[in-house]
Amino acid sequence: MKRIAIVIALIIAAGTAGLFAPESVAASGAGTPEQRAARFFDALRLRPPERLAFLLEMPKGADLHNHLSGAVYAETFVQWAAANALCVNQTTFALAQPPCDATAGLSKVSAALTDATLFRQIIDSWSMRNWEKSGQNGHDHFFDTFGKFGLAGNGQMGAMLAEVRARAARGHVSYMELMLTPDNGESTALGLQVGWNGDSESTLADLTARGIASAATQAKQNLRDAEAQKDTLLKCGTPQADPGCAVTVRYVWQVSRGSALGPVFAQMVTGFALANDTDSKFVALNLVQPEDGLSSMQNFGAQMQMLKFLRPRYPRAHLTLHAGELVPGIVPPDGLRFHIRDSIEVAGAERIGHGVDILHETAAIDLLTMMARRRVMVEICLTSNDGILGVRGRDHPLATYLRYGVPVSLSTDDEGVARSEMSMEYLKAANEQGLGYVQLKTMARTGLEYAFIAGASVWRDARKFSLVPACAAHKPGQVKPSATCGQFLAASEKARLQWRLERDFTAFERRY
């Protein structure tokens, strides 16, 4: 009673329930550590900076939708471009190879390191910072950035991995799936040679005969080299190792859906081969580039049929697809009616990236029900959907997905271009979507549950988060599991990651 009286006095003294010390709320009643952490977080609802401080320390599990090139911040690209003596167009701020001819409107990128105005202009042009002043809409400004800074990333894959993993560790992300296409363009070049005749069987045979397998070999070697460079930069394996070394990473092969059908099919073949290979860290493939682009819209049906044809031939490979990253006005109404459904029912996607236009799909409620029943997870990218599509707050379908029981998890998409990171995605979910701590925790767990990583889940029921029989007698994340549970964890990398997350949640919630 004395403690309750103290809390009441604090509330009265503050003059408003939204301004009293949150510590008193966590201590004001009994309950589990999770319940106390939830009350603490709720008490910060009118204090976004303090909510962010809370979320920065919160364990977040997985980031399943992250494009490597878009995850690097523009400031880093400026440094790399300057070190490689690249030029920048003084009007468009696109990079170019030397010589930096002033009469052609080119200046040295290195000038930006001493010219604050030029530096500011480049950062704005290569990211979503101040995009409202660019004279473009968010969609066009976002997708145009990649063509401007792309040259700076040449030869920097290892450094990119180092930056992204280090940032993930600081945000308490323990697992990532990064999208990239590191085959030096071999698949694309061969796809252009072979072309597309409308027959998947004969095209696959032609690609195979001409040595498409070498593209996968090249990709694996390039990735091994990049990871070695990353290890050096982060000092992995030494006492000075960066926490990013402990982040588990797998890779998703990117297929450029805006390309001609020949290269698209060839890229799919390489991606499936890599994701099906036990000696590869690739686990899945995805179609990237604007979903509303001319080729993307014209060839969507053909691309779904390609995926349908190839999937059974690569049984270990997973498939996640950008689908429904659309809103009215960007495409005609007919273009909003089938992309998510066909990605699932025709191509066989196990996860959907974005899914913003879900309620514009034909028989949307039936589709939502089907996704919940089949457990098709949606990778939610709030900052990206806001900046590119202008969809935020109550206009976003996240609440609808939750209402129908569709599994969802938060992702960053292109955190460097978007000027975001995972903790900011959680803050956006809390402040704009009204999610509480327990809902955010559920989404963190869900991310690992639907991660494309080997092994059985530690959850017998991933909706109620009840443990498998081997570990059912334990508290999730228990430091010293029994021999039976230990054997189960040892046999499953996914289960070990999930157990680690639960252990991290236990430590985090004990603070409250």
XYZ file of C-alpha atoms in Angstrom:
512
model
C 0.000 0.000 0.000
C 2.832 2.341 0.827
C 4.342 1.766 -2.646
C 1.013 2.502 -4.339
C 0.658 5.696 -2.343
C 4.076 6.818 -3.492
C 3.153 6.199 -7.117
C -0.077 8.197 -6.748
C 1.841 11.051 -5.187
C 4.294 11.089 -8.065
C 1.475 11.215 -10.596
C -0.190 14.113 -8.832
C 3.107 15.950 -8.514
C 3.817 15.576 -12.216
C 0.392 16.876 -13.150
C -0.106 14.309 -15.900
C 0.113 10.552 -16.170
C 2.199 10.889 -19.315
C 5.029 12.684 -17.551
C 5.671 10.737 -14.366
C 8.819 8.727 -13.806
C 8.421 5.419 -15.664
C 10.509 3.572 -13.085
C 7.631 3.891 -10.652
C 5.294 2.190 -13.107
C 7.537 -0.832 -13.499
C 7.791 -1.116 -9.734
C 4.166 -0.303 -8.972
C 2.863 -3.855 -9.121
C 3.667 -7.495 -9.274
C 3.837 -9.531 -12.422
C 6.368 -11.197 -14.645
C 9.458 -9.362 -15.897
C 7.766 -9.212 -19.310
C 4.707 -7.509 -17.809
C 6.832 -5.003 -15.925
C 8.845 -4.214 -19.054
C 5.581 -3.745 -20.963
C 4.268 -1.309 -18.349
C 7.546 0.582 -18.375
C 7.422 0.895 -22.154
C 3.791 1.977 -22.138
C 4.587 4.712 -19.615
C 6.971 6.219 -22.167
C 4.270 6.675 -24.812
C 4.568 10.474 -24.694
C 8.362 10.388 -24.596
C 9.605 9.094 -27.976
C 13.307 9.758 -27.245
C 13.122 7.628 -24.099
C 11.155 4.980 -25.969
C 13.966 4.854 -28.499
C 16.531 4.443 -25.734
C 14.493 1.476 -24.468
C 14.223 -0.025 -27.945
C 17.904 0.410 -28.729
C 18.610 -2.107 -25.964
C 15.726 -4.461 -26.736
C 16.624 -7.813 -28.400
C 15.153 -7.885 -31.905
C 15.906 -11.274 -33.377
C 15.980 -11.124 -37.182
C 16.129 -8.606 -40.006
C 14.845 -10.657 -42.937
C 14.465 -7.987 -45.620
C 17.684 -6.037 -46.100
C 19.355 -5.063 -49.390
C 23.104 -4.882 -48.796
C 23.806 -2.019 -51.206
C 20.948 0.014 -49.761
C 21.977 -0.700 -46.178
C 25.212 1.313 -46.371
C 24.995 4.968 -45.394
C 25.830 7.636 -47.982
C 28.638 9.041 -45.844
C 30.474 5.729 -46.230
C 30.021 5.742 -49.994
C 31.480 9.264 -50.153
C 34.612 8.068 -48.357
C 35.034 5.096 -50.710
C 34.387 7.208 -53.816
C 36.948 9.774 -52.711
C 39.535 7.080 -51.957
C 39.073 5.690 -55.479
C 39.374 9.121 -57.120
C 35.856 8.979 -58.567
C 34.069 11.984 -60.007
C 30.643 13.375 -59.222
C 28.300 15.231 -61.557
C 27.758 18.709 -60.138
C 24.105 18.723 -61.235
C 22.811 15.190 -60.766
C 25.407 14.124 -58.144
C 25.806 10.792 -59.907
C 29.253 9.211 -59.739
C 31.434 8.853 -62.821
C 34.831 7.441 -63.645
C 37.787 9.851 -63.978
C 39.001 12.090 -65.471
C 36.961 14.651 -63.586
C 36.532 17.186 -66.366
C 35.055 20.425 -65.040
C 33.892 21.385 -68.536
C 31.728 18.235 -68.488
C 30.264 19.220 -65.129
C 32.361 16.747 -63.154
C 34.317 17.406 -59.988
C 36.340 15.144 -57.715
C 34.312 13.474 -54.986
C 37.235 14.160 -52.663
C 36.280 17.834 -52.835
C 33.217 16.990 -50.772
C 35.465 16.096 -47.838
C 36.364 19.789 -47.454
C 33.320 21.412 -49.084
C 30.424 21.195 -46.617
C 27.855 22.321 -49.188
C 28.867 19.698 -51.750
C 28.969 17.035 -49.056
C 25.438 17.945 -47.929
C 24.146 17.914 -51.494
C 25.623 14.482 -52.166
C 24.192 12.965 -48.990
C 20.745 14.328 -49.809
C 20.974 13.031 -53.371
C 22.169 9.564 -52.343
C 19.597 9.029 -49.603
C 16.096 9.924 -48.462
C 17.368 12.739 -46.292
C 15.447 15.909 -47.226
C 13.913 14.147 -50.230
C 10.893 16.458 -49.979
C 13.117 19.290 -51.253
C 14.452 17.301 -54.199
C 11.655 18.136 -56.623
C 10.851 14.426 -56.887
C 8.336 12.190 -55.189
C 9.664 9.778 -52.579
C 9.344 6.764 -54.891
C 11.469 8.202 -57.702
C 14.011 9.825 -55.420
C 14.540 6.528 -53.573
C 15.055 4.330 -56.617
C 17.223 6.931 -58.377
C 19.784 6.926 -55.554
C 21.177 3.495 -56.475
C 22.304 4.618 -59.918
C 24.068 7.598 -58.376
C 26.219 5.949 -55.707
C 26.558 2.479 -57.272
C 30.148 2.915 -58.495
C 31.343 3.589 -54.962
C 30.415 0.066 -53.895
C 32.606 -1.693 -56.470
C 35.067 -3.936 -54.669
C 33.664 -3.012 -51.260
C 31.418 -5.982 -50.505
C 33.448 -6.996 -47.463
C 33.417 -3.474 -46.075
C 29.685 -3.268 -46.692
C 29.155 -6.492 -44.763
C 31.260 -5.114 -41.925
C 29.285 -1.883 -41.660
C 25.891 -3.567 -41.781
C 26.767 -6.312 -39.303
C 28.307 -3.895 -36.833
C 25.185 -1.728 -36.925
C 22.945 -4.756 -36.510
C 24.847 -5.837 -33.409
C 24.539 -2.386 -31.865
C 20.773 -2.642 -32.405
C 20.668 -6.127 -30.836
C 19.770 -7.884 -34.089
C 21.132 -11.426 -33.927
C 20.306 -12.749 -37.410
C 20.135 -11.179 -40.873
C 19.258 -12.218 -44.393
C 21.031 -9.891 -46.799
C 20.086 -9.509 -50.456
C 22.844 -9.295 -53.082
C 23.910 -10.652 -56.500
C 27.697 -11.265 -56.407
C 28.354 -13.164 -59.652
C 30.053 -10.285 -61.518
C 27.113 -10.174 -63.922
C 27.742 -13.665 -65.354
C 24.094 -14.742 -65.132
C 22.906 -11.565 -66.803
C 25.424 -11.825 -69.634
C 24.568 -15.446 -70.366
C 20.867 -14.695 -70.135
C 21.282 -12.007 -72.780
C 23.063 -14.481 -75.065
C 20.487 -17.224 -74.669
C 17.453 -14.956 -74.564
C 13.935 -16.143 -73.822
C 11.740 -18.132 -76.188
C 8.833 -18.686 -73.793
C 9.830 -22.280 -73.046
C 11.404 -22.745 -69.602
C 12.529 -26.315 -70.290
C 14.527 -25.549 -73.418
C 15.916 -22.310 -72.016
C 17.159 -24.082 -68.903
C 18.791 -26.746 -71.084
C 20.505 -24.083 -73.187
C 21.762 -22.210 -70.117
C 23.055 -25.446 -68.609
C 24.871 -26.396 -71.806
C 26.545 -22.991 -71.957
C 27.857 -23.245 -68.400
C 25.438 -21.277 -66.215
C 26.838 -23.209 -63.235
C 29.996 -21.071 -63.363
C 27.973 -18.039 -62.219
C 27.136 -19.781 -58.940
C 30.770 -20.787 -58.501
C 31.863 -17.180 -59.041
C 29.243 -15.892 -56.605
C 30.356 -18.277 -53.862
C 34.009 -17.298 -54.312
C 33.214 -13.576 -54.275
C 31.166 -14.008 -51.120
C 33.943 -15.990 -49.417
C 36.415 -13.229 -50.264
C 34.018 -10.562 -48.964
C 33.434 -12.396 -45.710
C 37.184 -12.752 -45.218
C 37.554 -8.990 -45.694
C 34.683 -8.427 -43.263
C 36.398 -10.634 -40.684
C 39.584 -8.586 -41.014
C 37.779 -5.253 -40.692
C 35.772 -6.379 -37.645
C 38.753 -8.238 -36.132
C 36.670 -11.401 -35.905
C 38.368 -14.224 -34.047
C 40.473 -11.859 -31.924
C 39.992 -10.450 -28.409
C 39.150 -7.104 -30.059
C 36.350 -8.578 -32.187
C 33.480 -6.235 -33.004
C 30.086 -7.464 -31.740
C 29.039 -7.649 -35.395
C 31.103 -10.828 -35.688
C 28.483 -12.616 -33.568
C 25.572 -11.707 -35.885
C 24.538 -14.767 -37.913
C 24.057 -13.932 -41.604
C 22.565 -15.787 -44.532
C 22.051 -14.464 -48.043
C 19.161 -14.016 -50.463
C 19.937 -13.905 -54.171
C 18.523 -10.854 -55.956
C 16.873 -11.200 -59.368
C 16.458 -7.933 -61.290
C 12.803 -8.138 -62.271
C 13.100 -5.045 -64.477
C 15.494 -6.783 -66.871
C 14.579 -8.622 -70.055
C 13.144 -12.098 -69.542
C 16.321 -13.880 -70.670
C 18.522 -12.384 -67.940
C 15.712 -12.706 -65.386
C 15.421 -16.450 -66.013
C 19.198 -16.919 -65.931
C 19.453 -15.035 -62.644
C 16.681 -17.212 -61.209
C 18.543 -20.363 -62.223
C 21.715 -19.183 -60.476
C 19.814 -18.069 -57.400
C 17.978 -21.366 -57.047
C 21.191 -23.326 -57.577
C 22.956 -21.385 -54.834
C 20.059 -21.651 -52.393
C 19.864 -25.384 -53.049
C 23.602 -25.895 -52.454
C 24.585 -27.187 -49.009
C 28.000 -25.539 -49.466
C 26.447 -22.101 -49.914
C 25.270 -19.492 -47.428
C 22.527 -18.473 -49.843
C 19.168 -19.704 -48.606
C 16.611 -18.100 -50.934
C 16.010 -15.755 -53.826
C 13.863 -12.679 -54.344
C 12.800 -10.379 -57.171
C 13.981 -6.791 -56.714
C 13.675 -3.393 -58.439
C 10.447 -1.355 -58.639
C 7.406 -3.595 -58.778
C 5.598 -0.862 -60.721
C 8.306 -0.596 -63.407
C 7.379 -1.092 -67.044
C 9.052 -4.495 -67.448
C 8.056 -5.594 -63.960
C 4.375 -5.027 -64.676
C 4.433 -6.365 -68.246
C 6.329 -9.522 -67.308
C 4.924 -10.265 -63.869
C 2.870 -13.255 -65.006
C 5.754 -14.737 -66.993
C 8.103 -14.338 -64.031
C 5.677 -16.144 -61.723
C 5.504 -19.027 -64.202
C 9.311 -19.157 -64.352
C 9.462 -19.492 -60.588
C 6.732 -22.132 -60.623
C 8.745 -24.148 -63.144
C 12.080 -23.872 -61.343
C 11.060 -24.339 -57.701
C 10.480 -28.119 -57.754
C 13.921 -28.649 -59.282
C 15.641 -27.064 -56.273
C 13.883 -28.509 -53.196
C 16.224 -26.984 -50.594
C 15.828 -23.447 -51.921
C 13.442 -20.980 -50.289
C 11.506 -18.176 -51.944
C 10.526 -14.765 -50.614
C 9.057 -12.183 -52.978
C 8.548 -8.452 -53.051
C 4.823 -8.222 -53.704
C 2.223 -5.546 -53.128
C 4.755 -2.719 -52.829
C 2.152 -0.684 -54.665
C -0.532 1.927 -53.994
C -3.344 3.425 -56.065
C -2.068 5.903 -58.594
C 1.331 4.304 -59.082
C -0.265 1.621 -61.245
C -3.802 1.241 -62.672
C -6.378 -0.449 -60.404
C -5.948 -3.779 -62.223
C -2.304 -3.836 -61.197
C -3.233 -3.923 -57.516
C -5.423 -7.015 -57.654
C -3.217 -10.092 -57.884
C 0.509 -9.658 -57.162
C 0.444 -10.986 -53.600
C -1.885 -13.894 -54.378
C 0.034 -14.977 -57.474
C 3.350 -14.701 -55.644
C 2.012 -17.233 -53.134
C -0.279 -19.470 -55.174
C 1.602 -19.533 -58.478
C 5.254 -18.949 -57.572
C 5.051 -20.548 -54.126
C 6.487 -17.711 -52.036
C 6.931 -18.611 -48.378
C 7.262 -14.993 -47.318
C 6.061 -11.716 -48.796
C 8.038 -8.480 -48.700
C 5.958 -5.335 -48.049
C 2.433 -6.504 -48.962
C 1.141 -2.927 -48.727
C -1.696 -3.241 -51.251
C -3.217 -6.362 -49.656
C -6.698 -4.876 -49.296
C -6.801 -3.990 -52.985
C -6.317 -7.627 -53.978
C -9.264 -9.591 -55.344
C -11.001 -11.401 -52.462
C -8.650 -9.730 -50.000
C -10.225 -11.226 -46.883
C -9.976 -14.728 -48.305
C -6.351 -14.018 -49.175
C -5.592 -12.846 -45.635
C -7.265 -15.937 -44.222
C -5.251 -18.160 -46.531
C -1.979 -16.434 -45.568
C -2.774 -16.943 -41.891
C -3.637 -20.589 -42.453
C -0.542 -21.315 -44.536
C 1.634 -19.183 -42.244
C 2.931 -16.981 -45.053
C 4.905 -14.332 -43.215
C 5.010 -10.665 -44.270
C 8.241 -8.682 -43.984
C 7.015 -5.274 -42.771
C 9.155 -2.277 -43.802
C 7.503 0.777 -42.221
C 10.095 3.455 -42.978
C 10.435 2.278 -46.564
C 6.664 2.194 -47.112
C 6.393 5.714 -45.715
C 9.172 7.215 -47.823
C 8.533 5.391 -51.099
C 4.755 4.940 -51.102
C 3.592 7.588 -48.630
C 1.817 4.911 -46.570
C 2.027 5.365 -42.809
C 0.026 5.213 -39.601
C -3.540 3.969 -39.923
C -3.193 3.733 -43.712
C -0.668 0.927 -43.333
C -2.089 -2.634 -43.392
C 0.042 -3.883 -40.476
C -2.943 -3.782 -38.115
C -4.975 -5.757 -40.650
C -2.347 -8.465 -40.906
C -2.266 -8.723 -37.120
C -6.054 -8.837 -36.887
C -6.255 -11.784 -39.276
C -3.406 -13.677 -37.634
C -0.918 -13.357 -40.499
C 2.635 -13.678 -39.117
C 4.626 -10.462 -39.448
C 8.097 -9.258 -38.592
C 9.796 -5.872 -38.896
C 12.618 -5.302 -41.388
C 14.794 -2.382 -42.485
C 14.695 -2.832 -46.303
C 17.365 -0.217 -47.240
C 18.388 1.320 -43.937
C 21.256 3.370 -45.365
C 19.218 5.018 -48.093
C 16.248 5.420 -45.745
C 18.438 6.826 -42.918
C 17.014 4.276 -40.513
C 18.002 1.129 -38.580
C 16.092 -1.618 -36.802
C 15.441 0.234 -33.553
C 13.844 3.055 -35.537
C 11.563 0.517 -37.230
C 10.455 -0.684 -33.795
C 9.888 2.907 -32.679
C 7.784 3.593 -35.764
C 5.741 0.466 -35.053
C 5.144 1.626 -31.497
C 4.433 5.296 -32.135
C 2.524 5.113 -35.425
C 0.996 1.635 -35.244
C 0.272 1.647 -31.505
C 2.116 -1.593 -30.790
C 3.128 -2.398 -27.241
C 6.147 -4.223 -25.924
C 4.605 -7.691 -26.041
C 3.558 -7.238 -29.683
C 7.056 -6.067 -30.592
C 8.534 -9.031 -28.758
C 6.229 -11.351 -30.667
C 7.395 -9.864 -33.958
C 11.029 -10.386 -32.939
C 10.301 -14.038 -32.190
C 8.350 -14.389 -35.427
C 11.305 -13.167 -37.464
C 13.489 -16.028 -36.282
C 10.646 -18.524 -36.580
C 10.301 -17.774 -40.314
C 13.998 -17.266 -41.016
C 15.381 -19.456 -43.793
C 18.011 -21.061 -41.606
C 18.603 -24.753 -41.111
C 17.062 -26.749 -38.308
C 13.846 -27.307 -36.430
C 12.151 -24.544 -34.473
C 12.326 -24.519 -30.695
C 8.614 -23.685 -30.700
C 6.084 -26.499 -30.901
C 3.412 -23.842 -31.420
C 4.766 -20.594 -32.827
C 1.470 -18.791 -32.207
C 1.492 -19.437 -28.471
C 5.266 -19.849 -28.236
C 5.119 -23.151 -26.417
C 8.337 -25.151 -26.454
C 8.964 -28.464 -28.194
C 8.689 -31.520 -25.905
C 12.474 -31.868 -25.586
C 12.673 -28.451 -23.908
C 9.134 -28.116 -22.498
C 10.253 -28.428 -18.873
C 12.446 -25.346 -19.181
C 11.978 -21.635 -19.143
C 12.770 -20.392 -22.673
C 16.423 -19.450 -22.916
C 17.441 -21.218 -19.711
C 21.199 -20.994 -19.308
C 21.761 -24.658 -18.513
C 19.236 -26.799 -20.422
C 18.857 -30.502 -19.734
C 20.739 -33.080 -21.754
C 17.661 -33.768 -23.882
C 17.029 -30.112 -24.622
C 20.741 -29.541 -25.165
C 20.826 -32.263 -27.784
C 17.843 -30.709 -29.554
C 19.528 -27.293 -29.602
C 22.824 -28.746 -30.785
C 21.073 -30.282 -33.794
C 19.359 -27.062 -34.932
C 20.967 -23.727 -35.735
C 17.542 -22.101 -35.819
C 16.690 -23.418 -32.360
C 20.008 -22.154 -30.978
C 19.315 -18.673 -32.316
C 15.821 -18.749 -30.827
C 17.165 -19.943 -27.471
C 19.736 -17.152 -27.516
C 16.992 -14.611 -28.197
C 14.973 -15.889 -25.242
C 18.039 -15.665 -23.026
C 18.578 -12.088 -24.198
C 14.941 -11.237 -23.465
C 15.290 -12.659 -19.954
C 18.325 -10.476 -19.252
C 16.675 -7.417 -20.792
C 13.402 -7.752 -18.890
C 15.095 -8.296 -15.551
C 16.060 -4.630 -15.599
C 12.419 -3.743 -14.981
